[in-house]
Short mmCIF file of C-alpha atoms and ligand atoms in Angstrom, two decimals:
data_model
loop_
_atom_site.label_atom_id
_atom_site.label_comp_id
_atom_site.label_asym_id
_atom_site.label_seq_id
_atom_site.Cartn_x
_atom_site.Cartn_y
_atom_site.Cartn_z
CA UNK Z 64 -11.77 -1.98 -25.21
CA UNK Z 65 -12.57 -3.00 -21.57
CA UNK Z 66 -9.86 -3.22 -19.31
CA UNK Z 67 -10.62 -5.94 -15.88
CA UNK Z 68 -8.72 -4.57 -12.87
CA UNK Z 69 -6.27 -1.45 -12.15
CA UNK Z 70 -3.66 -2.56 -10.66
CA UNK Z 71 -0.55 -0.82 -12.18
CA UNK Z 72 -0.89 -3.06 -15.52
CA UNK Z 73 -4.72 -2.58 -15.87
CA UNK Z 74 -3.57 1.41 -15.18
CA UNK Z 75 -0.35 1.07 -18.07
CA UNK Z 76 -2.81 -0.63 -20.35
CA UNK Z 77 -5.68 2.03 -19.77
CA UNK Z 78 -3.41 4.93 -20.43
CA UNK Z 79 -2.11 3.08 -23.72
CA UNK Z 80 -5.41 3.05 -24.67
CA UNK Z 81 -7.82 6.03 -24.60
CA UNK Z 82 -10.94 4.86 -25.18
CA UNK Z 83 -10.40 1.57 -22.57
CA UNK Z 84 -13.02 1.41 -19.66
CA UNK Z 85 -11.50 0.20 -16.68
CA UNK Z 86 -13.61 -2.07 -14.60
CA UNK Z 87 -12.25 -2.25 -11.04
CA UNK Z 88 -13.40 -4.64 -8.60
CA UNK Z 89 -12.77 -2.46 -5.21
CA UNK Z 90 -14.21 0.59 -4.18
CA UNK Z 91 -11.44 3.12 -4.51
CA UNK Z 92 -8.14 3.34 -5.09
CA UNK Z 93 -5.51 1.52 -2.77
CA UNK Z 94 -2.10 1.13 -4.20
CA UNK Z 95 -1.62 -2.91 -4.53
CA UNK Z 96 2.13 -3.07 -4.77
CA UNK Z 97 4.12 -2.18 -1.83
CA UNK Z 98 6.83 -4.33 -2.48
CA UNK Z 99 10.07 -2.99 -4.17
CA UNK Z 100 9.55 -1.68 -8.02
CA UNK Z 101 12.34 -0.68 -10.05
CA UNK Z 102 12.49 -0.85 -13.70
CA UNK Z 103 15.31 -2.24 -16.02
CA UNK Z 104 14.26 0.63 -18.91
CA UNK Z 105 12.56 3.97 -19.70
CA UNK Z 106 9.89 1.99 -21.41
CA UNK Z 107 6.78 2.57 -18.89
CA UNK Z 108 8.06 6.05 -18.15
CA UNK Z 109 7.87 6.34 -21.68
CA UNK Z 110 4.32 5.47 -22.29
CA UNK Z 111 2.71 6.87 -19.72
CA UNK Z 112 4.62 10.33 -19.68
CA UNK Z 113 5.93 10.01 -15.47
CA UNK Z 114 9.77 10.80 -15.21
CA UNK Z 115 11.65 8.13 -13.57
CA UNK Z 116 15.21 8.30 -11.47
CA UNK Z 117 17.55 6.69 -13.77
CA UNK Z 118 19.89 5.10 -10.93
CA UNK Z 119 22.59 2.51 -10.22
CA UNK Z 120 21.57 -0.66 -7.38
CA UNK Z 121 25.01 -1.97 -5.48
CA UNK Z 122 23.93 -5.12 -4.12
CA UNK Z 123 24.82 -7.99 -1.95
CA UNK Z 124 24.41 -11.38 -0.50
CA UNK Z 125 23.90 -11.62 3.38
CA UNK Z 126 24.42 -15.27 5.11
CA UNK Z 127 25.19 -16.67 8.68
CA UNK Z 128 26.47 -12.84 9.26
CA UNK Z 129 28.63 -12.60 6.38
CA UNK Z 130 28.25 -10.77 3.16
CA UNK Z 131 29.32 -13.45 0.44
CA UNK Z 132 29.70 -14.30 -3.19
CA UNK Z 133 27.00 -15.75 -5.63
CA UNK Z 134 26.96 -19.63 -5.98
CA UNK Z 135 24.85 -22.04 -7.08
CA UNK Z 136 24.28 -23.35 -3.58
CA UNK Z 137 22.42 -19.61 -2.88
CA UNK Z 138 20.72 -19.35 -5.97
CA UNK Z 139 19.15 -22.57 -4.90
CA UNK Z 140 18.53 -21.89 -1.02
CA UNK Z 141 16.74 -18.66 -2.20
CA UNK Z 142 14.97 -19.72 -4.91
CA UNK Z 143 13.47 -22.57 -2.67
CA UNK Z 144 12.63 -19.93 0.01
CA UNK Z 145 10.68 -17.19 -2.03
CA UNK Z 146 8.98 -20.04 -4.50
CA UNK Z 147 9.61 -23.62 -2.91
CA UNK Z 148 11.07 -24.55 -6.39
CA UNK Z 149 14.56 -24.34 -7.72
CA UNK Z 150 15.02 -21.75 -10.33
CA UNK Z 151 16.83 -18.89 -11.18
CA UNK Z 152 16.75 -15.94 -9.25
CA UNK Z 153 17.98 -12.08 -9.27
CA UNK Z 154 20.23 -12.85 -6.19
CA UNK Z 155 22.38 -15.39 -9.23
CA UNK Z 156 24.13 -11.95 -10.13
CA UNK Z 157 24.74 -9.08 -7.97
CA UNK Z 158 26.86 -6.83 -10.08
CA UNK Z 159 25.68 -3.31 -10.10
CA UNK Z 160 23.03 -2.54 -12.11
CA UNK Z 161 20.98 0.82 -13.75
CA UNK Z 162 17.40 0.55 -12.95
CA UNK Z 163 14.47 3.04 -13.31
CA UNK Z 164 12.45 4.40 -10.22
CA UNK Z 165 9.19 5.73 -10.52
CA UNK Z 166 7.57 8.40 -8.16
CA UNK Z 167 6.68 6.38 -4.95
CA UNK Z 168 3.19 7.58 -5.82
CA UNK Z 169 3.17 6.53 -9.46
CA UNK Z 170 0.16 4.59 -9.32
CA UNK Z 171 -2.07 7.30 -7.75
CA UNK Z 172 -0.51 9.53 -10.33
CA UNK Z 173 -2.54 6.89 -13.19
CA UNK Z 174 -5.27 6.78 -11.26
CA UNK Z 175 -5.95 10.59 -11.29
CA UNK Z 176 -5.40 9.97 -15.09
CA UNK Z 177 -7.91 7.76 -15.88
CA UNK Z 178 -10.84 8.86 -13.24
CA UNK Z 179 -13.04 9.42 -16.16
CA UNK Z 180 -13.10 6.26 -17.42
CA UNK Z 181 -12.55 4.08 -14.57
CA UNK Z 182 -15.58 2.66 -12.84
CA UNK Z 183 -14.83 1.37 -9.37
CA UNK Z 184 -16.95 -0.88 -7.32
CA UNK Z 185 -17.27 -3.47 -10.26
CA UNK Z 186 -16.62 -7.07 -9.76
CA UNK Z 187 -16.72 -8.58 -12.65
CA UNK Z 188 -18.73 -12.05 -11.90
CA UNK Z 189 -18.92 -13.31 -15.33
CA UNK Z 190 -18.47 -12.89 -18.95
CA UNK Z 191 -21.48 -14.05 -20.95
CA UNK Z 192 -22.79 -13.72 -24.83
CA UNK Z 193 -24.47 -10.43 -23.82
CA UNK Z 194 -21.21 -8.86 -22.44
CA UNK Z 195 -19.70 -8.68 -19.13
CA UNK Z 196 -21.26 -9.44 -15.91
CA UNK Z 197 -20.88 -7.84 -12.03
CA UNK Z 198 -22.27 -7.19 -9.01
CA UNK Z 199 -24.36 -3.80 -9.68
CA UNK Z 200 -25.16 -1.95 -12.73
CA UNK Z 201 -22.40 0.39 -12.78
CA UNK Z 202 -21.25 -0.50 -16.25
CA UNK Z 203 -23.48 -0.85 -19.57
CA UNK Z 204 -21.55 -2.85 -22.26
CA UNK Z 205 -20.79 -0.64 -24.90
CA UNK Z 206 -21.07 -3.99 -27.44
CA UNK Z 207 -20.95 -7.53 -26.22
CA UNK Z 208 -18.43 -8.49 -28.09
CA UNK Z 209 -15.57 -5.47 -27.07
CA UNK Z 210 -11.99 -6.48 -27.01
CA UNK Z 211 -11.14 -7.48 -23.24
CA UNK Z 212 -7.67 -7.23 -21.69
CA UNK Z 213 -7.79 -8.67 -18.14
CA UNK Z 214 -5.31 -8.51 -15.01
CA UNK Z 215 -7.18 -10.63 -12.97
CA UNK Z 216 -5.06 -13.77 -11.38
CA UNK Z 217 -5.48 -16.64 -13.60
CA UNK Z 218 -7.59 -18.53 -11.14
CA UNK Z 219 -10.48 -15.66 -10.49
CA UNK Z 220 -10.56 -15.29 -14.92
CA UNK Z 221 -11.29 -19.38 -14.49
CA UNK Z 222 -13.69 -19.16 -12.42
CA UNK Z 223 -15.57 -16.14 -14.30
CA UNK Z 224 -15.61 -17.83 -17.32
CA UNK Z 225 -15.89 -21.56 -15.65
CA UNK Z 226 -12.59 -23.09 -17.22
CA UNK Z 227 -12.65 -25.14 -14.02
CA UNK Z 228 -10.19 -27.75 -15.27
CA UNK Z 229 -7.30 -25.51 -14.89
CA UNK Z 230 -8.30 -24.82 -11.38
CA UNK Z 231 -6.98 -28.12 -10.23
CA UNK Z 232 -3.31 -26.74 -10.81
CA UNK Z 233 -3.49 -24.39 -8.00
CA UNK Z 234 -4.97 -26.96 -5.78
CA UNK Z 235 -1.67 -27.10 -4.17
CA UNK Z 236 0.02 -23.57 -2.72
CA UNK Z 237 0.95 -21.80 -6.13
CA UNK Z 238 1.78 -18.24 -4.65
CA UNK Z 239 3.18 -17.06 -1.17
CA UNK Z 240 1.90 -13.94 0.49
CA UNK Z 241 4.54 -11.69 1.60
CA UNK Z 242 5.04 -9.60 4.23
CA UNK Z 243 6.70 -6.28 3.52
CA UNK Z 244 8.08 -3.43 6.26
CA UNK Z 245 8.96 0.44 4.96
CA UNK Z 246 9.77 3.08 6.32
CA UNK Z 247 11.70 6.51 5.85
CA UNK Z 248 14.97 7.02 7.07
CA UNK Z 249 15.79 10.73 6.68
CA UNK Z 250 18.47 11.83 4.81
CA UNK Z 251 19.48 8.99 3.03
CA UNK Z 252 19.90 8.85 -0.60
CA UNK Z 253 20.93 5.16 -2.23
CA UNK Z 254 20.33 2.36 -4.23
CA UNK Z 255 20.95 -0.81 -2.74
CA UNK Z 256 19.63 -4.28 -2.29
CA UNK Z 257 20.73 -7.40 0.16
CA UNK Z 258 19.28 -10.88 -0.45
CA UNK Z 259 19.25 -13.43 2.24
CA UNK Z 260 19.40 -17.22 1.06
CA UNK Z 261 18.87 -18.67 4.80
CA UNK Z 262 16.12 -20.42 5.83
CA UNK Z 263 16.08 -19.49 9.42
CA UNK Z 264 14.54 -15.67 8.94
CA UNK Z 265 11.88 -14.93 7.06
CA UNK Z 266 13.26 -12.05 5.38
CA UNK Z 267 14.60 -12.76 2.15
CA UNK Z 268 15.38 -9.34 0.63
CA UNK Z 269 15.85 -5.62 1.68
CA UNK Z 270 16.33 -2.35 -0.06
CA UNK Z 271 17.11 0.96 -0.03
CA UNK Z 272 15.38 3.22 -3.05
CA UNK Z 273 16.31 6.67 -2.43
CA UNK Z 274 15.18 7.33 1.35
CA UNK Z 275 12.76 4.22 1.23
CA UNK Z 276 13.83 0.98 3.18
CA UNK Z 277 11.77 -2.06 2.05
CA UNK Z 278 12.22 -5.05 3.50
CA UNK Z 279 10.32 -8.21 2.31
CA UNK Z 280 10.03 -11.15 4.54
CA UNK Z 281 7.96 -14.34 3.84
CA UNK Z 282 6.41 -14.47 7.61
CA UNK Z 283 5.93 -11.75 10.11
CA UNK Z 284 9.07 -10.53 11.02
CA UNK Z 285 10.89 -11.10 14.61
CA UNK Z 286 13.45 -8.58 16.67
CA UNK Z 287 16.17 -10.65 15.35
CA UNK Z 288 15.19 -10.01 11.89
CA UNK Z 289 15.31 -6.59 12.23
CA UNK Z 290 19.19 -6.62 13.69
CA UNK Z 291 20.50 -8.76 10.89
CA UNK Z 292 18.90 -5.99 8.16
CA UNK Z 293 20.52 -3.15 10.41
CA UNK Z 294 23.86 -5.26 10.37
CA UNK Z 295 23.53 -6.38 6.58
CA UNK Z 296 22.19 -2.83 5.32
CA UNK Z 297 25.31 -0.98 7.83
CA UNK Z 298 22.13 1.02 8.73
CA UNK Z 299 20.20 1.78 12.35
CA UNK Z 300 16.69 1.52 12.13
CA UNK Z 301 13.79 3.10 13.86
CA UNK Z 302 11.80 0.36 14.39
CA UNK Z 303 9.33 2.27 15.65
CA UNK Z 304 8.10 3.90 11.90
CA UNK Z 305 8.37 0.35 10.05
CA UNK Z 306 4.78 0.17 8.41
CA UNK Z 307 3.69 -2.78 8.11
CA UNK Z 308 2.00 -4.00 4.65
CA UNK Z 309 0.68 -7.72 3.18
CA UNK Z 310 1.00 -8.46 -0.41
CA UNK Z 311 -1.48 -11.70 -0.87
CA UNK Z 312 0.13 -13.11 -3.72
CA UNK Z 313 3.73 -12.55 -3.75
CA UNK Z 314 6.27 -15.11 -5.37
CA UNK Z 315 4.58 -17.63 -7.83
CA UNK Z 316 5.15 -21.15 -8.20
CA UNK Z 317 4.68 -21.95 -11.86
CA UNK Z 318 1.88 -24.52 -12.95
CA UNK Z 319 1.64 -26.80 -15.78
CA UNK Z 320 3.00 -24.64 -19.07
CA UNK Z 321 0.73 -26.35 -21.51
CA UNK Z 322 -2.51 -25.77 -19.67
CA UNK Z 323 -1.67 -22.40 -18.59
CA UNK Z 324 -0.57 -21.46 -22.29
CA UNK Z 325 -4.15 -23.30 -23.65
CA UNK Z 326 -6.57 -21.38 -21.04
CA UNK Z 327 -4.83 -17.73 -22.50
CA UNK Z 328 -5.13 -19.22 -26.03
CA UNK Z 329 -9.14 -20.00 -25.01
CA UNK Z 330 -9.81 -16.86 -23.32
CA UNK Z 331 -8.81 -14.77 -26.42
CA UNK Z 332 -10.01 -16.85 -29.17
CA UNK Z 333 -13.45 -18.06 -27.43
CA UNK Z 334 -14.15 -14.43 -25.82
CA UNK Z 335 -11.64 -12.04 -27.22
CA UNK Z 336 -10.14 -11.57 -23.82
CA UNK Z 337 -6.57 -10.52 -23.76
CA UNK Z 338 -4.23 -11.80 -20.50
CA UNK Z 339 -2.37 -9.26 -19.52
CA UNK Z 340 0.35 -8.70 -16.76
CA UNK Z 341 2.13 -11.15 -13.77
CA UNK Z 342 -1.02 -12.71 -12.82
CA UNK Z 343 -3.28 -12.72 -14.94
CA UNK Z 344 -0.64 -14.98 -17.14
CA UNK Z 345 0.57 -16.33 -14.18
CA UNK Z 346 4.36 -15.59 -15.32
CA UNK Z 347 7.13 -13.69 -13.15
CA UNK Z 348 7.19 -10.49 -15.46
CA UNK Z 349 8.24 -6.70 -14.81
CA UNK Z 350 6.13 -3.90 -16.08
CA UNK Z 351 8.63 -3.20 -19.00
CA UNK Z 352 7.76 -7.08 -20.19
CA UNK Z 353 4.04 -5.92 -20.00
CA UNK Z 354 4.29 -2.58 -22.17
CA UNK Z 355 5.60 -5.09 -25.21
CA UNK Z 356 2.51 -7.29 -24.12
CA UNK Z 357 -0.10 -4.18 -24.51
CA UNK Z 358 1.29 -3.61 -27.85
CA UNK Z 359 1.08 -7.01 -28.84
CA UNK Z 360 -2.46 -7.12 -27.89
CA UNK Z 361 -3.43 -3.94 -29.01
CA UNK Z 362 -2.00 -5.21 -32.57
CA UNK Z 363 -4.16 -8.81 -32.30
CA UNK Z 364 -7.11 -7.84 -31.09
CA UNK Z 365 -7.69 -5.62 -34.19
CA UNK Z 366 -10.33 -7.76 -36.06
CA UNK Z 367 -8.58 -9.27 -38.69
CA UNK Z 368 -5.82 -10.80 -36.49
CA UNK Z 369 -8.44 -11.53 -33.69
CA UNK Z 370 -10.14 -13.62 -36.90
CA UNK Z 371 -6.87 -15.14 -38.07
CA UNK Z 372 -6.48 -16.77 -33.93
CA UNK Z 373 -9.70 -18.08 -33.99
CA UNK Z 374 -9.69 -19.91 -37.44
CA UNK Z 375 -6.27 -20.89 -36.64
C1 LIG D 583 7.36 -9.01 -4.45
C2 LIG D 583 7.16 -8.45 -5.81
C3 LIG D 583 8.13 -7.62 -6.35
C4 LIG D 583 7.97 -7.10 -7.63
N1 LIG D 583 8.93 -6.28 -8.14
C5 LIG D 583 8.75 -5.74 -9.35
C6 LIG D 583 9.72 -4.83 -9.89
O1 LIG D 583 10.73 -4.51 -9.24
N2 LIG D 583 9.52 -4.32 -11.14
C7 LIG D 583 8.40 -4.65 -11.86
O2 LIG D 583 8.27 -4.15 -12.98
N3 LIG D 583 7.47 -5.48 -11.37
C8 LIG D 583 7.63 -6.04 -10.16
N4 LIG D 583 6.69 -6.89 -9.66
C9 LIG D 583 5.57 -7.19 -10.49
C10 LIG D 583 4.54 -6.11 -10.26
O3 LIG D 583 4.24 -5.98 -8.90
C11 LIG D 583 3.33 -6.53 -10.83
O4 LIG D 583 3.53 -6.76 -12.21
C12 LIG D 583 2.22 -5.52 -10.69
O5 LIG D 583 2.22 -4.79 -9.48
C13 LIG D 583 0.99 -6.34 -10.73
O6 LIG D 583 0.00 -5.50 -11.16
P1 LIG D 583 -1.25 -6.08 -11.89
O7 LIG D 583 -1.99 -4.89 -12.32
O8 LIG D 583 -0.85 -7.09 -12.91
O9 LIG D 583 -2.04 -6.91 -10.77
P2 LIG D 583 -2.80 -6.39 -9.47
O10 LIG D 583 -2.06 -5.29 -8.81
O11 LIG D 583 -3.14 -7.60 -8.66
O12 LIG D 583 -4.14 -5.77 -10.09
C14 LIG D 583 -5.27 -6.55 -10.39
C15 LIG D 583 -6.50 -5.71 -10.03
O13 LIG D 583 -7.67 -6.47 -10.34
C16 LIG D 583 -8.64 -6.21 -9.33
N5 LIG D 583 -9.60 -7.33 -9.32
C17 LIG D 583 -9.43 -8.59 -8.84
N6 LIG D 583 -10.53 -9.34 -9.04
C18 LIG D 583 -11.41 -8.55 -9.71
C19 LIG D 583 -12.72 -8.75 -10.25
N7 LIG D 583 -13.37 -9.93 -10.16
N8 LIG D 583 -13.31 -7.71 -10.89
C20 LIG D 583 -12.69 -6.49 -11.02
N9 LIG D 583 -11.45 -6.24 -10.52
C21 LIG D 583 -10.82 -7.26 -9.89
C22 LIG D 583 -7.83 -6.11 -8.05
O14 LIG D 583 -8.57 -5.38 -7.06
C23 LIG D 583 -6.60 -5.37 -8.53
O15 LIG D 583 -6.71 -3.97 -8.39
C24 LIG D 583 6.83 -7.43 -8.40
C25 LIG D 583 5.84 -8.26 -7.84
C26 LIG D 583 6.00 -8.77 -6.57
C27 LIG D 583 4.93 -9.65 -6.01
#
């Protein structure tokens, strides 16, 4: 099995599998996801052996200065901010919730795991009848035809393996960078989130996981910003220690379901490659949705199911 990318799904999927090879395309590790993660179950604490915090998330809706209920009209404003579509979004309920934390260095934590087998520095360019393709000769294929599982965002896979039709979906904007703020603030210890539906700050969510604030704000973020978190959150900030982070693809805008659906059915029964993870399926999944996804592939990409796609 060759794993493309390691991300924190390329990482789950390389420690559910122990022979995997994990081909990743920078040169060392530098944890992708600075966003807010929280879990809904144990499941990837599970599998990969990390305790998480089980915790409960109080949350709330901020607007014109006013905490206020859940309506339609807010699911829609916010939904239309973080995606420029209308769907629906986690600020339609805000009852409290359990959710799972993971250590805030989690990834790093998978990454120590898997040194052995994970070969950094390795673009892949291409995926050809003799086996995978990159910049430098870091990795030998083992076999040409090894099972694949790839993270990669659905556009770079097209382009490796020159499905170019299903580029012209993203020709318009199909994902929003994000900007996203944290910082410490000592001796705190909650769980809480605040969305904000309005279309004249950027910032469209902030949280507090344990002594973490995250705040996540579709443009850079102005003074004003940062007084309507303190007054949402009931918090004072020091501005001073917000860190500053971007995420380059943040929110996604679906595409067409058929063609996205037929270019994952292609990639696994033309090259045995296996899409795996928000991304690379171009889907707005969690983590837990992805553990069922590894064993799913795991389970097809045995030969005689692998056979069964192809003929079917
Ligand atoms: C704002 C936001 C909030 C989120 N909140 C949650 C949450 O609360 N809970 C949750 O479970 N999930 C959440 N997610 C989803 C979660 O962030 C993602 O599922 C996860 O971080 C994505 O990891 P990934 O491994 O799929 O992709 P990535 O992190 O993008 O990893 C892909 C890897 O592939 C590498 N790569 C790219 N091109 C190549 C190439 N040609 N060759 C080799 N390597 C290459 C990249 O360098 C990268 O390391 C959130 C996502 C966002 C954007």
């Amino acid at each position: 099995m060759i794993i493309f990318g390691a991300g924190l799904a390329g990482c789950i999927a390389g420690i559910m599998n122990a022979d995997a090879t994990i081909l990743e395309g920078s040169s060392e590790h530098r944890p992708n996801h600075q966003a807010l993660l929280r879990f809904r179950s144990p499941i990837v604490s599970e599998v990969t052996g990390v305790p998480f915090e089980k915790v409960h998330v109080q949350k709330a809706i901020w607007f014109e200065g006013k905490e206020r209920d859940p309506s339609p009209r807010f699911t829609a404003l916010y939904s239309r901010k973080v995606t420029g579509g209308v769907s629906r979004r986690s600020i339609y309920n805000i009852d409290d919730e359990v959710r799972y934390i993971a250590p805030r260095d989690f990834h790093t934590i998978l990454i120590r795991r898997l040194l052995n087998r994970l070969i950094f520095d390795f673009k892949v360019q291409a995926v050809g009848v003799t086996g995978v393709v990159g910049e430098n000769d870091r990795y030998q294929p083992r076999e040409a035809k090894e099972p694949i599982i790839t993270t990669l965002p659905l556009p770079t896979m097209a382009l490796i393996t020159g499905y170019s039709s299903i580029l012209e979906e993203f020709s318009g904007e199909r994902s929003k960078p994000i900007e996203v703020y944290r910082s410490t603030i000592p001796g705190c210890n909650i769980h809480t989130t605040v969305y904000y539906p309005q279309f004249d700050s950027p910032v469209y969510r902030s949280s507090i996981t344990g002594d973490q604030l995250i705040i996540e704000a579709m443009r850079p973020l102005r003074h004003n910003d940062l007084n309507m978190v303190e007054s949402a959150m009931g918090i004072v900030l020091d501005k001073e220690s917000l860190k500053h982070y971007q995420q380059p693809i943040g929110k996604l805008t679906p595409i067409d379901d058929q063609q996205r659906r037929n270019f994952i059915f292609n990639l696994t029964t033309k090259h045995n490659i296996f899409s795996l993870g928000r991304f690379a399926t171009w889907r707005n999944i969690l983590l837990d949705d992805v553990v069922h996804d590894i064993y799913q592939i795991n389970r097809l990409s045995q030969d005689d199911h692998y056979q069964l796609l192809k003929e079917s």
